[in-house]
Amino acid sequence: LVTGAAVAVAPRRRSDGTAGVAAAQPALNPQGLPASVIFPDDPAYAEARLTFNTRYSRYPAAIVVCSTASEIAKSIRWARRHEIEVRVRSGGHSYEAFSVADGALVIDLSGTAGVAVDAVRREAVVGAGTRLRDLSLALSAHGLAAPVGTCPGVGLGGLALGGGVGFLSRPHGLTCDNVVVIDAVDADGRLVRASEDENHDLFWALRGGGAGGFAVAVAFRLRLAAIGTVARCAIAWPLGDAAAVIDAWQRWAPSTDNRLTLGLAAPGGSGGVVSASGVFIGAEEGLYALLEPLLSAAPSASTQVWSAPWSAVVEELGGPPAAHAMFKNASAIAYEPLNEVAIGMLLDGLAAAPPGANLVGLFPLGGAVAAMEPDATAFPHRRALFDLQYQAYWSPGEDGAAQLAWVRSIRDAMRPFTHGAYANYADADLADWATAFYGGNLDRLRRVKTAWDPDNVFGGPQAIQPTRS
Ligand SMILES: Cc1cc2nc3c(=O)[nH]c(=O)nc-3n(C[C@H](O)[C@H](O)[C@H](O)COP(=O)(O)OP(=O)(O)OC[C@H]3O[C@@H](n4cnc5c(N)ncnc54)[C@H](O)[C@@H]3O)c2cc1C
């Protein structure tokens, strides 16, 4: 709440560049901001400033929890008047905590959370701050689903703006492919509607352009699919068969029946198994038949196939919502199957992982993702076969530096065999992030940015920059 006696804080820098202890700064005048603003002297600030990835600790000037477009507009105008940077937060799950910055005004959209379902039209209007679990469960009550990611706490805002890959992408496309209207607030605080018919350039950019650099998305109208009971599978192979399994998987998973999406994960270190997790929009018998090319690659240690209602699958795949985590993930995109040398390097990289929780995940694209042209939306990787995610997690007191170094080294070692990266898997140390994320769509994104946000109000470490004339 507004206290009227706000004391803004600015962090002292640590040597690693992350924020440290807060230092007092002159008070900011809250006049013009919505009453839901949280300044540093508010008891709610300590929790509200936190980022999902606790590898970062940042001290914004204030956090304003917005429920409406008019509150967002007021917040943008206030920040511009006070020359304070703006950050936009939906679910706060940016890998690099880009939705919070030291000294910035964080426009937090959790107040917009909500799902209005039109079951007859198979559409829903969903607030940007809605978490994925809440969205999927609200839709499944109507026998419907939107193709979103699996993590329960991710916000629809960040996910849809960057693309949105999940177990329904191959049958139904990316999250952004199912967006039909976006209501947004622009850099001047105007409410704008973006669709095929209105502000088409902005609509194009907001579907895959990511990083919040164009406007604040307030609500999305989504196209929905009817999903009832689905078939699930979980398969494990001994680590010694990893090369054969990865090779068979990459030649099959992106091009098998679109109704089947099966991801693969290989652990770091020398223990554990190669595991596969799949969803098939169909019956168990059909799934068994489709799995044959993968199962014949190497004898599995276990193969489980079962059926479950979609709502149960959402809960099972998502697991319980986690409040926070400490991690580094980085991505790469494979347009060609990895050759023998590349698979060997991947496995060598995994074997060299430091002790702890680390893995490489492979997730198939193809299907409905590939049915659109690379320039149909800002997401460029339509012709890719799959994405790779190099992932490491640790707890306070564990050797995070070793995990960070491992992610960077395996990502760099695999670069010659991959092409680009996924914008939603923000990676702060990716020097060529703009080309990696947006490929041939980058120039058009720069033009849209220049038209909609010439003063770079919605800036940030990996926001598209406007071009200067
Ligand atoms: C545990 C975990 C699991 C994940 N699983 C998947 C997955 O299965 N599939 C997948 O595709 N991705 C996945 N992701 C990545 C996820 O899509 C991105 O991290 C996404 O950006 C998070 O969105 P958010 O709203 O929660 O994050 P935020 O941190 O709130 O925002 C992320 C970025 O988008 C901007 N932004 C957010 N909301 C808006 C808005 N309304 N208007 C304008 N800009 C905005 C922010 O400023 C920031 O730059 C996962 C991430 C995590 C941490």
XYZ file of C-alpha atoms and ligand atoms in Angstrom:
522
model
C 0.000 0.000 0.000
C 1.042 3.578 -0.573
C 2.640 4.897 2.573
C 3.364 8.357 1.268
C 6.775 8.180 2.943
C 8.419 5.958 0.410
C 12.108 5.314 0.619
C 13.453 3.881 -2.579
C 16.459 1.635 -2.398
C 19.268 0.991 -4.787
C 21.457 -2.031 -4.473
C 25.173 -2.116 -3.968
C 26.744 -4.268 -6.648
C 28.396 -7.533 -5.834
C 31.489 -8.451 -7.807
C 29.493 -11.024 -9.821
C 27.151 -8.308 -11.064
C 24.104 -9.452 -9.123
C 22.485 -7.069 -6.721
C 23.513 -6.987 -3.113
C 22.419 -5.148 -0.021
C 19.942 -2.313 -0.443
C 21.068 1.268 0.083
C 18.693 4.143 0.860
C 17.819 6.628 -1.889
C 15.620 9.731 -1.999
C 11.895 9.140 -1.586
C 9.684 8.879 -4.661
C 6.340 10.605 -4.865
C 3.628 7.954 -5.259
C 1.097 10.431 -6.638
C -0.389 9.095 -9.851
C 0.374 5.460 -9.090
C -2.356 2.906 -8.316
C -2.936 2.364 -4.585
C -1.595 -1.163 -4.871
C 2.005 0.067 -5.108
C 4.537 -1.567 -2.815
C 7.499 0.618 -1.842
C 10.590 -0.688 -0.032
C 9.338 0.388 3.387
C 6.237 -1.777 2.985
C 6.384 -5.129 4.833
C 5.160 -6.779 1.593
C 8.238 -5.558 -0.327
C 10.594 -8.306 0.877
C 8.443 -10.996 -0.744
C 7.196 -8.938 -3.692
C 10.693 -8.103 -4.977
C 11.769 -11.763 -5.148
C 12.343 -13.435 -8.486
C 11.542 -17.102 -9.180
C 15.203 -17.736 -9.914
C 16.838 -16.865 -6.588
C 20.237 -16.825 -8.263
C 19.350 -13.140 -8.560
C 18.445 -10.715 -5.804
C 17.166 -7.385 -7.070
C 15.796 -4.229 -5.474
C 13.217 -2.418 -7.618
C 12.175 1.134 -6.713
C 8.608 -0.133 -6.337
C 6.269 -2.901 -7.406
C 2.786 -2.006 -8.539
C 0.272 -4.824 -8.624
C -2.095 -4.060 -11.513
C -5.506 -5.532 -12.268
C -6.641 -3.264 -15.076
C -5.327 -1.603 -18.208
C -5.914 1.791 -16.643
C -3.691 0.942 -13.657
C -1.002 -0.255 -16.055
C -1.295 2.965 -18.068
C -0.975 5.085 -14.919
C 2.096 3.121 -13.876
C 3.778 3.558 -17.257
C 3.115 7.294 -17.244
C 4.379 7.628 -13.678
C 7.592 5.785 -14.494
C 8.178 7.928 -17.580
C 7.530 11.110 -15.598
C 10.031 10.043 -12.934
C 12.464 8.651 -15.523
C 12.400 5.277 -13.856
C 12.907 2.083 -15.823
C 9.880 -0.166 -16.310
C 9.831 -3.944 -15.940
C 6.758 -6.063 -16.628
C 6.029 -9.231 -14.680
C 3.325 -11.849 -15.312
C 4.436 -15.065 -13.602
C 7.979 -13.975 -12.696
C 9.546 -17.131 -14.168
C 12.086 -15.486 -16.483
C 15.172 -17.704 -16.373
C 17.317 -14.617 -15.859
C 14.834 -12.724 -13.674
C 14.373 -10.076 -16.367
C 10.995 -9.036 -14.990
C 12.628 -7.361 -11.978
C 15.475 -4.827 -12.120
C 17.311 -2.738 -9.558
C 15.742 0.703 -9.238
C 12.912 -0.079 -11.714
C 9.145 0.133 -11.388
C 7.897 -3.455 -11.664
C 4.439 -3.604 -13.238
C 3.178 -6.846 -11.733
C 0.188 -8.314 -13.585
C -0.858 -10.875 -10.997
C -4.001 -8.817 -10.462
C -5.123 -9.582 -14.024
C -5.255 -13.348 -13.379
C -8.532 -14.895 -14.468
C -10.041 -17.109 -17.147
C -13.376 -16.457 -18.913
C -14.305 -19.490 -21.017
C -16.664 -19.405 -23.985
C -17.161 -23.157 -24.394
C -19.396 -22.771 -27.439
C -16.838 -20.769 -29.428
C -13.983 -22.740 -27.882
C -12.236 -19.572 -26.828
C -11.156 -18.041 -23.548
C -10.097 -14.566 -22.493
C -7.227 -14.973 -20.073
C -5.435 -12.334 -17.996
C -1.696 -12.119 -18.644
C -0.927 -12.783 -14.976
C -2.740 -16.135 -14.973
C -0.497 -19.049 -13.986
C -0.452 -22.054 -16.313
C -1.812 -24.533 -13.788
C -4.786 -22.289 -13.009
C -5.403 -21.779 -16.714
C -5.238 -25.461 -17.655
C -7.449 -26.556 -14.765
C -10.051 -23.861 -15.512
C -10.177 -24.977 -19.157
C -10.227 -28.700 -18.406
C -13.399 -28.198 -16.356
C -14.999 -27.579 -19.785
C -13.151 -30.442 -21.509
C -10.941 -27.860 -23.212
C -7.248 -27.008 -23.269
C -4.804 -24.421 -24.571
C -1.352 -25.552 -25.685
C 0.796 -24.148 -22.904
C 3.916 -25.261 -21.037
C 4.045 -27.648 -18.110
C 5.370 -25.558 -15.222
C 2.408 -24.677 -12.976
C 3.741 -21.279 -11.893
C 4.763 -19.827 -15.271
C 2.614 -16.854 -16.284
C 0.638 -16.894 -19.520
C 2.026 -13.423 -20.331
C 5.685 -14.339 -20.600
C 4.979 -17.753 -22.095
C 2.688 -16.615 -24.915
C 4.781 -13.566 -25.844
C 7.873 -15.740 -26.335
C 6.141 -18.616 -28.158
C 5.073 -21.317 -25.697
C 6.218 -24.919 -26.200
C 4.519 -27.851 -24.499
C 2.944 -31.284 -24.806
C 0.117 -29.925 -26.982
C 2.363 -27.978 -29.405
C 2.754 -30.731 -32.000
C -0.993 -31.332 -32.292
C -2.145 -27.737 -31.766
C 0.788 -25.336 -32.245
C 2.652 -23.018 -29.920
C 0.744 -21.012 -27.345
C 1.222 -17.891 -29.505
C -0.244 -19.685 -32.534
C -3.511 -19.977 -30.627
C -3.721 -16.315 -29.634
C -6.417 -14.508 -31.613
C -6.547 -11.144 -29.832
C -4.210 -9.375 -27.412
C -5.300 -6.358 -25.392
C -2.237 -4.349 -24.486
C -1.105 -1.000 -23.133
C 1.496 0.791 -25.229
C 4.461 2.944 -24.210
C 2.259 6.063 -24.118
C -0.229 4.376 -21.815
C -2.878 3.830 -24.524
C -5.009 0.699 -24.552
C -4.532 -1.012 -27.906
C -5.996 -4.153 -29.418
C -3.776 -6.382 -31.543
C -5.212 -9.034 -33.860
C -5.108 -10.081 -37.518
C -7.386 -7.106 -38.242
C -6.090 -4.453 -35.846
C -2.498 -3.338 -35.311
C -1.304 -6.357 -37.209
C 2.400 -5.503 -36.904
C 2.157 -5.447 -33.116
C 0.141 -8.677 -33.167
C 2.858 -10.307 -35.246
C 5.640 -9.164 -32.889
C 3.831 -10.124 -29.692
C 3.564 -13.740 -30.873
C 7.124 -14.897 -30.272
C 8.914 -11.534 -29.997
C 9.245 -12.142 -26.270
C 10.973 -10.186 -23.552
C 8.196 -7.642 -23.214
C 9.800 -5.060 -25.450
C 6.791 -3.759 -27.378
C 3.807 -3.181 -25.086
C 2.311 -4.592 -21.894
C -0.011 -7.477 -22.748
C -3.016 -7.345 -20.425
C -5.206 -10.177 -21.721
C -5.156 -12.808 -24.439
C -8.095 -14.316 -26.325
C -7.052 -17.911 -26.917
C -8.350 -20.554 -29.303
C -8.967 -23.802 -27.427
C -8.913 -27.495 -28.285
C -11.162 -30.236 -26.940
C -8.994 -32.606 -24.880
C -10.434 -35.353 -22.704
C -8.574 -38.506 -21.725
C -5.098 -38.936 -23.206
C -2.504 -41.733 -23.216
C 0.750 -41.149 -21.324
C 4.030 -42.995 -21.431
C 7.234 -43.035 -19.406
C 10.226 -45.014 -20.668
C 13.707 -45.491 -19.222
C 16.902 -46.860 -20.796
C 20.305 -47.602 -19.250
C 22.713 -44.696 -19.676
C 24.969 -46.899 -21.807
C 22.326 -46.870 -24.551
C 22.014 -43.077 -24.577
C 23.642 -42.606 -28.007
C 21.348 -45.128 -29.713
C 18.239 -43.747 -27.991
C 19.021 -40.088 -28.794
C 19.775 -40.963 -32.400
C 16.533 -42.910 -32.845
C 14.513 -40.279 -30.957
C 15.674 -37.322 -33.055
C 14.853 -39.104 -36.317
C 11.403 -40.037 -35.095
C 9.933 -37.683 -32.430
C 9.676 -34.528 -34.607
C 7.977 -36.390 -37.463
C 5.865 -39.102 -35.826
C 2.065 -38.749 -35.624
C 1.315 -35.119 -34.634
C -0.844 -36.348 -31.776
C 2.241 -37.716 -30.013
C 4.744 -35.466 -28.203
C 7.580 -37.224 -26.428
C 10.476 -35.445 -24.710
C 13.775 -37.011 -23.728
C 16.084 -36.267 -20.795
C 19.628 -37.448 -20.106
C 21.203 -36.828 -16.696
C 24.588 -35.294 -15.929
C 27.235 -37.501 -14.318
C 27.546 -41.235 -14.549
C 24.384 -42.413 -12.747
C 20.731 -42.517 -13.680
C 18.861 -43.410 -16.841
C 17.821 -41.812 -20.107
C 14.131 -41.112 -19.700
C 11.279 -40.299 -22.033
C 7.935 -38.754 -21.162
C 5.139 -38.609 -23.720
C 1.547 -37.492 -24.249
C -0.618 -38.991 -27.011
C -4.002 -37.524 -27.886
C -5.504 -40.948 -28.414
C -5.733 -44.440 -26.956
C -3.017 -46.596 -25.331
C -3.006 -49.182 -28.149
C -2.326 -46.474 -30.718
C 0.492 -45.092 -28.594
C 2.158 -48.510 -28.265
C 2.184 -48.896 -32.027
C 3.709 -45.449 -32.567
C 6.493 -46.059 -30.033
C 7.909 -49.012 -31.951
C 10.786 -47.146 -33.731
C 11.961 -45.722 -30.418
C 11.591 -48.912 -28.410
C 13.502 -50.884 -31.020
C 16.532 -48.548 -30.689
C 17.641 -50.241 -27.470
C 15.968 -52.476 -24.870
C 14.256 -50.264 -22.315
C 14.706 -50.801 -18.578
C 11.044 -49.924 -18.102
C 8.124 -48.929 -20.300
C 4.910 -47.648 -18.795
C 1.816 -46.675 -20.743
C -1.410 -45.509 -19.131
C -4.448 -43.323 -19.710
C -5.522 -40.317 -17.692
C -7.831 -37.322 -17.938
C -6.045 -34.209 -19.184
C -6.535 -32.402 -15.849
C -4.665 -35.205 -14.046
C -1.881 -35.073 -16.649
C -1.558 -31.307 -16.102
C -1.057 -31.893 -12.367
C 1.250 -34.870 -12.854
C 3.538 -33.213 -15.421
C 3.599 -29.891 -13.580
C 4.150 -31.239 -10.085
C 3.486 -28.983 -7.128
C 4.073 -25.256 -7.814
C 7.520 -24.282 -6.538
C 7.904 -20.876 -4.914
C 11.519 -20.350 -5.965
C 14.519 -22.173 -7.409
C 18.205 -21.474 -8.015
C 19.225 -22.485 -11.503
C 20.822 -21.818 -14.860
C 19.211 -23.161 -18.036
C 20.286 -22.460 -21.584
C 18.839 -23.609 -24.884
C 19.771 -24.469 -28.439
C 17.749 -25.407 -31.493
C 18.499 -28.391 -33.732
C 17.492 -28.057 -37.376
C 19.252 -31.279 -38.406
C 19.658 -34.576 -36.569
C 22.801 -34.518 -34.431
C 25.520 -36.581 -36.101
C 27.624 -39.182 -34.326
C 30.267 -36.615 -33.336
C 27.628 -34.252 -31.927
C 25.910 -36.970 -29.908
C 29.345 -38.021 -28.615
C 30.075 -34.435 -27.524
C 26.702 -34.159 -25.837
C 27.318 -37.349 -23.879
C 30.886 -36.320 -23.011
C 29.518 -33.010 -21.783
C 26.934 -34.773 -19.648
C 29.556 -37.122 -18.215
C 31.680 -34.103 -17.238
C 28.858 -32.477 -15.234
C 29.682 -31.568 -11.632
C 27.863 -33.466 -8.880
C 24.323 -32.190 -8.367
C 21.099 -31.826 -10.305
C 21.856 -31.303 -13.971
C 20.571 -32.707 -17.232
C 19.956 -32.093 -20.906
C 16.353 -32.128 -22.097
C 15.367 -32.650 -25.741
C 11.877 -31.587 -26.797
C 10.381 -32.197 -30.254
C 8.907 -29.512 -32.485
C 7.442 -30.360 -35.902
C 3.730 -31.085 -36.297
C 1.533 -27.979 -36.079
C 4.561 -25.832 -35.103
C 6.127 -26.573 -38.487
C 2.855 -26.070 -40.362
C 3.343 -22.286 -40.148
C 5.943 -20.288 -42.054
C 8.990 -19.008 -40.101
C 7.822 -15.419 -40.672
C 4.126 -16.047 -39.898
C 4.751 -14.880 -36.320
C 7.921 -13.597 -34.644
C 8.866 -17.136 -33.506
C 11.335 -18.130 -36.232
C 12.213 -21.762 -35.515
C 9.345 -23.364 -37.440
C 11.578 -25.659 -39.458
C 13.560 -26.913 -36.454
C 13.395 -30.531 -35.331
C 13.765 -30.034 -31.585
C 15.109 -27.837 -28.815
C 17.820 -28.753 -26.346
C 17.905 -27.428 -22.795
C 21.049 -27.577 -20.697
C 19.825 -27.386 -17.118
C 21.451 -27.142 -13.691
C 19.791 -26.605 -10.298
C 21.349 -26.109 -6.897
C 20.598 -24.934 -3.383
C 22.217 -22.200 -1.294
C 25.532 -23.506 -0.014
C 26.081 -25.795 -3.012
C 28.650 -25.070 -5.713
C 26.588 -22.935 -8.079
C 29.686 -21.636 -9.852
C 30.554 -25.159 -11.021
C 26.991 -25.682 -12.283
C 27.010 -22.355 -14.124
C 30.340 -23.169 -15.738
C 29.020 -26.568 -16.802
C 25.902 -25.153 -18.509
C 28.025 -22.616 -20.362
C 30.580 -25.167 -21.455
C 28.129 -27.783 -22.778
C 26.092 -25.071 -24.527
C 29.230 -23.702 -26.210
C 30.527 -27.172 -27.134
C 27.234 -27.953 -28.897
C 27.079 -24.656 -30.807
C 28.607 -26.004 -34.035
C 25.782 -28.546 -34.235
C 22.846 -26.316 -33.318
C 21.329 -23.139 -34.677
C 19.845 -20.416 -32.499
C 18.060 -20.543 -29.167
C 14.535 -20.168 -27.778
C 13.570 -16.666 -26.586
C 11.590 -17.981 -23.631
C 14.719 -19.668 -22.307
C 16.415 -16.350 -21.552
C 20.179 -16.724 -21.366
C 21.988 -13.622 -20.103
C 25.401 -14.640 -21.370
C 24.323 -15.331 -24.946
C 26.182 -12.576 -26.844
C 24.225 -13.049 -30.086
C 20.858 -13.493 -28.344
C 18.907 -11.327 -30.823
C 19.893 -13.400 -33.853
C 19.734 -16.658 -31.906
C 16.180 -15.968 -30.674
C 14.684 -14.260 -33.707
C 16.761 -15.247 -36.759
C 15.330 -13.825 -39.989
C 12.546 -12.041 -38.084
C 14.911 -9.692 -36.246
C 14.835 -6.781 -38.716
C 11.036 -6.717 -38.778
C 10.960 -6.876 -34.978
C 13.269 -3.844 -34.855
C 10.906 -1.946 -37.158
C 7.899 -2.815 -34.990
C 9.822 -1.832 -31.870
C 10.773 1.507 -33.409
C 7.155 2.186 -34.371
C 5.634 1.197 -31.013
C 8.309 1.987 -28.439
C 10.815 4.439 -29.987
C 11.975 5.623 -26.546
C 12.606 2.055 -25.351
C 10.310 2.372 -22.352
C 10.011 -1.411 -22.317
C 13.731 -1.992 -22.344
C 15.720 -4.606 -20.512
C 18.724 -6.801 -21.094
C 17.201 -8.800 -23.960
C 14.551 -6.441 -25.302
C 14.743 -5.504 -28.976
C 16.297 -2.059 -29.387
C 14.580 0.630 -31.480
C 16.577 1.822 -34.464
C 17.720 5.447 -34.336
C 17.331 7.601 -37.415
C 10.223 -23.964 -14.152
C 10.014 -23.415 -15.544
C 9.385 -24.208 -16.495
C 9.181 -23.732 -17.790
N 8.549 -24.526 -18.715
C 8.332 -24.050 -19.962
C 7.646 -24.823 -20.944
O 7.222 -25.952 -20.686
N 7.479 -24.284 -22.186
C 7.928 -23.045 -22.513
O 7.732 -22.614 -23.647
N 8.564 -22.283 -21.600
C 8.777 -22.756 -20.348
N 9.447 -21.991 -19.433
C 9.981 -20.685 -19.845
C 8.907 -19.616 -19.721
O 8.062 -19.683 -20.849
C 9.566 -18.238 -19.666
O 10.436 -18.172 -18.571
C 8.516 -17.141 -19.606
O 9.099 -15.937 -20.036
C 7.965 -16.991 -18.216
O 6.866 -16.152 -18.236
P 6.428 -15.441 -16.879
O 5.313 -14.529 -17.207
O 6.242 -16.451 -15.814
O 7.759 -14.663 -16.522
P 8.103 -13.149 -16.232
O 9.410 -13.212 -15.513
O 6.987 -12.440 -15.555
O 8.293 -12.516 -17.674
C 9.221 -13.043 -18.605
C 9.570 -11.948 -19.632
O 8.413 -11.530 -20.332
C 8.098 -10.151 -20.044
N 6.659 -10.089 -19.788
C 5.985 -10.905 -18.931
N 4.683 -10.618 -18.983
C 4.527 -9.618 -19.869
C 3.386 -8.909 -20.346
N 2.179 -9.215 -19.922
N 3.583 -7.936 -21.265
C 4.831 -7.645 -21.711
N 5.935 -8.287 -21.302
C 5.789 -9.271 -20.391
C 8.913 -9.815 -18.821
O 9.213 -8.452 -18.732
C 10.132 -10.697 -18.985
O 11.063 -10.110 -19.863
C 9.639 -22.440 -18.128
C 10.249 -21.633 -17.164
C 10.444 -22.120 -15.882
C 11.132 -21.249 -14.861
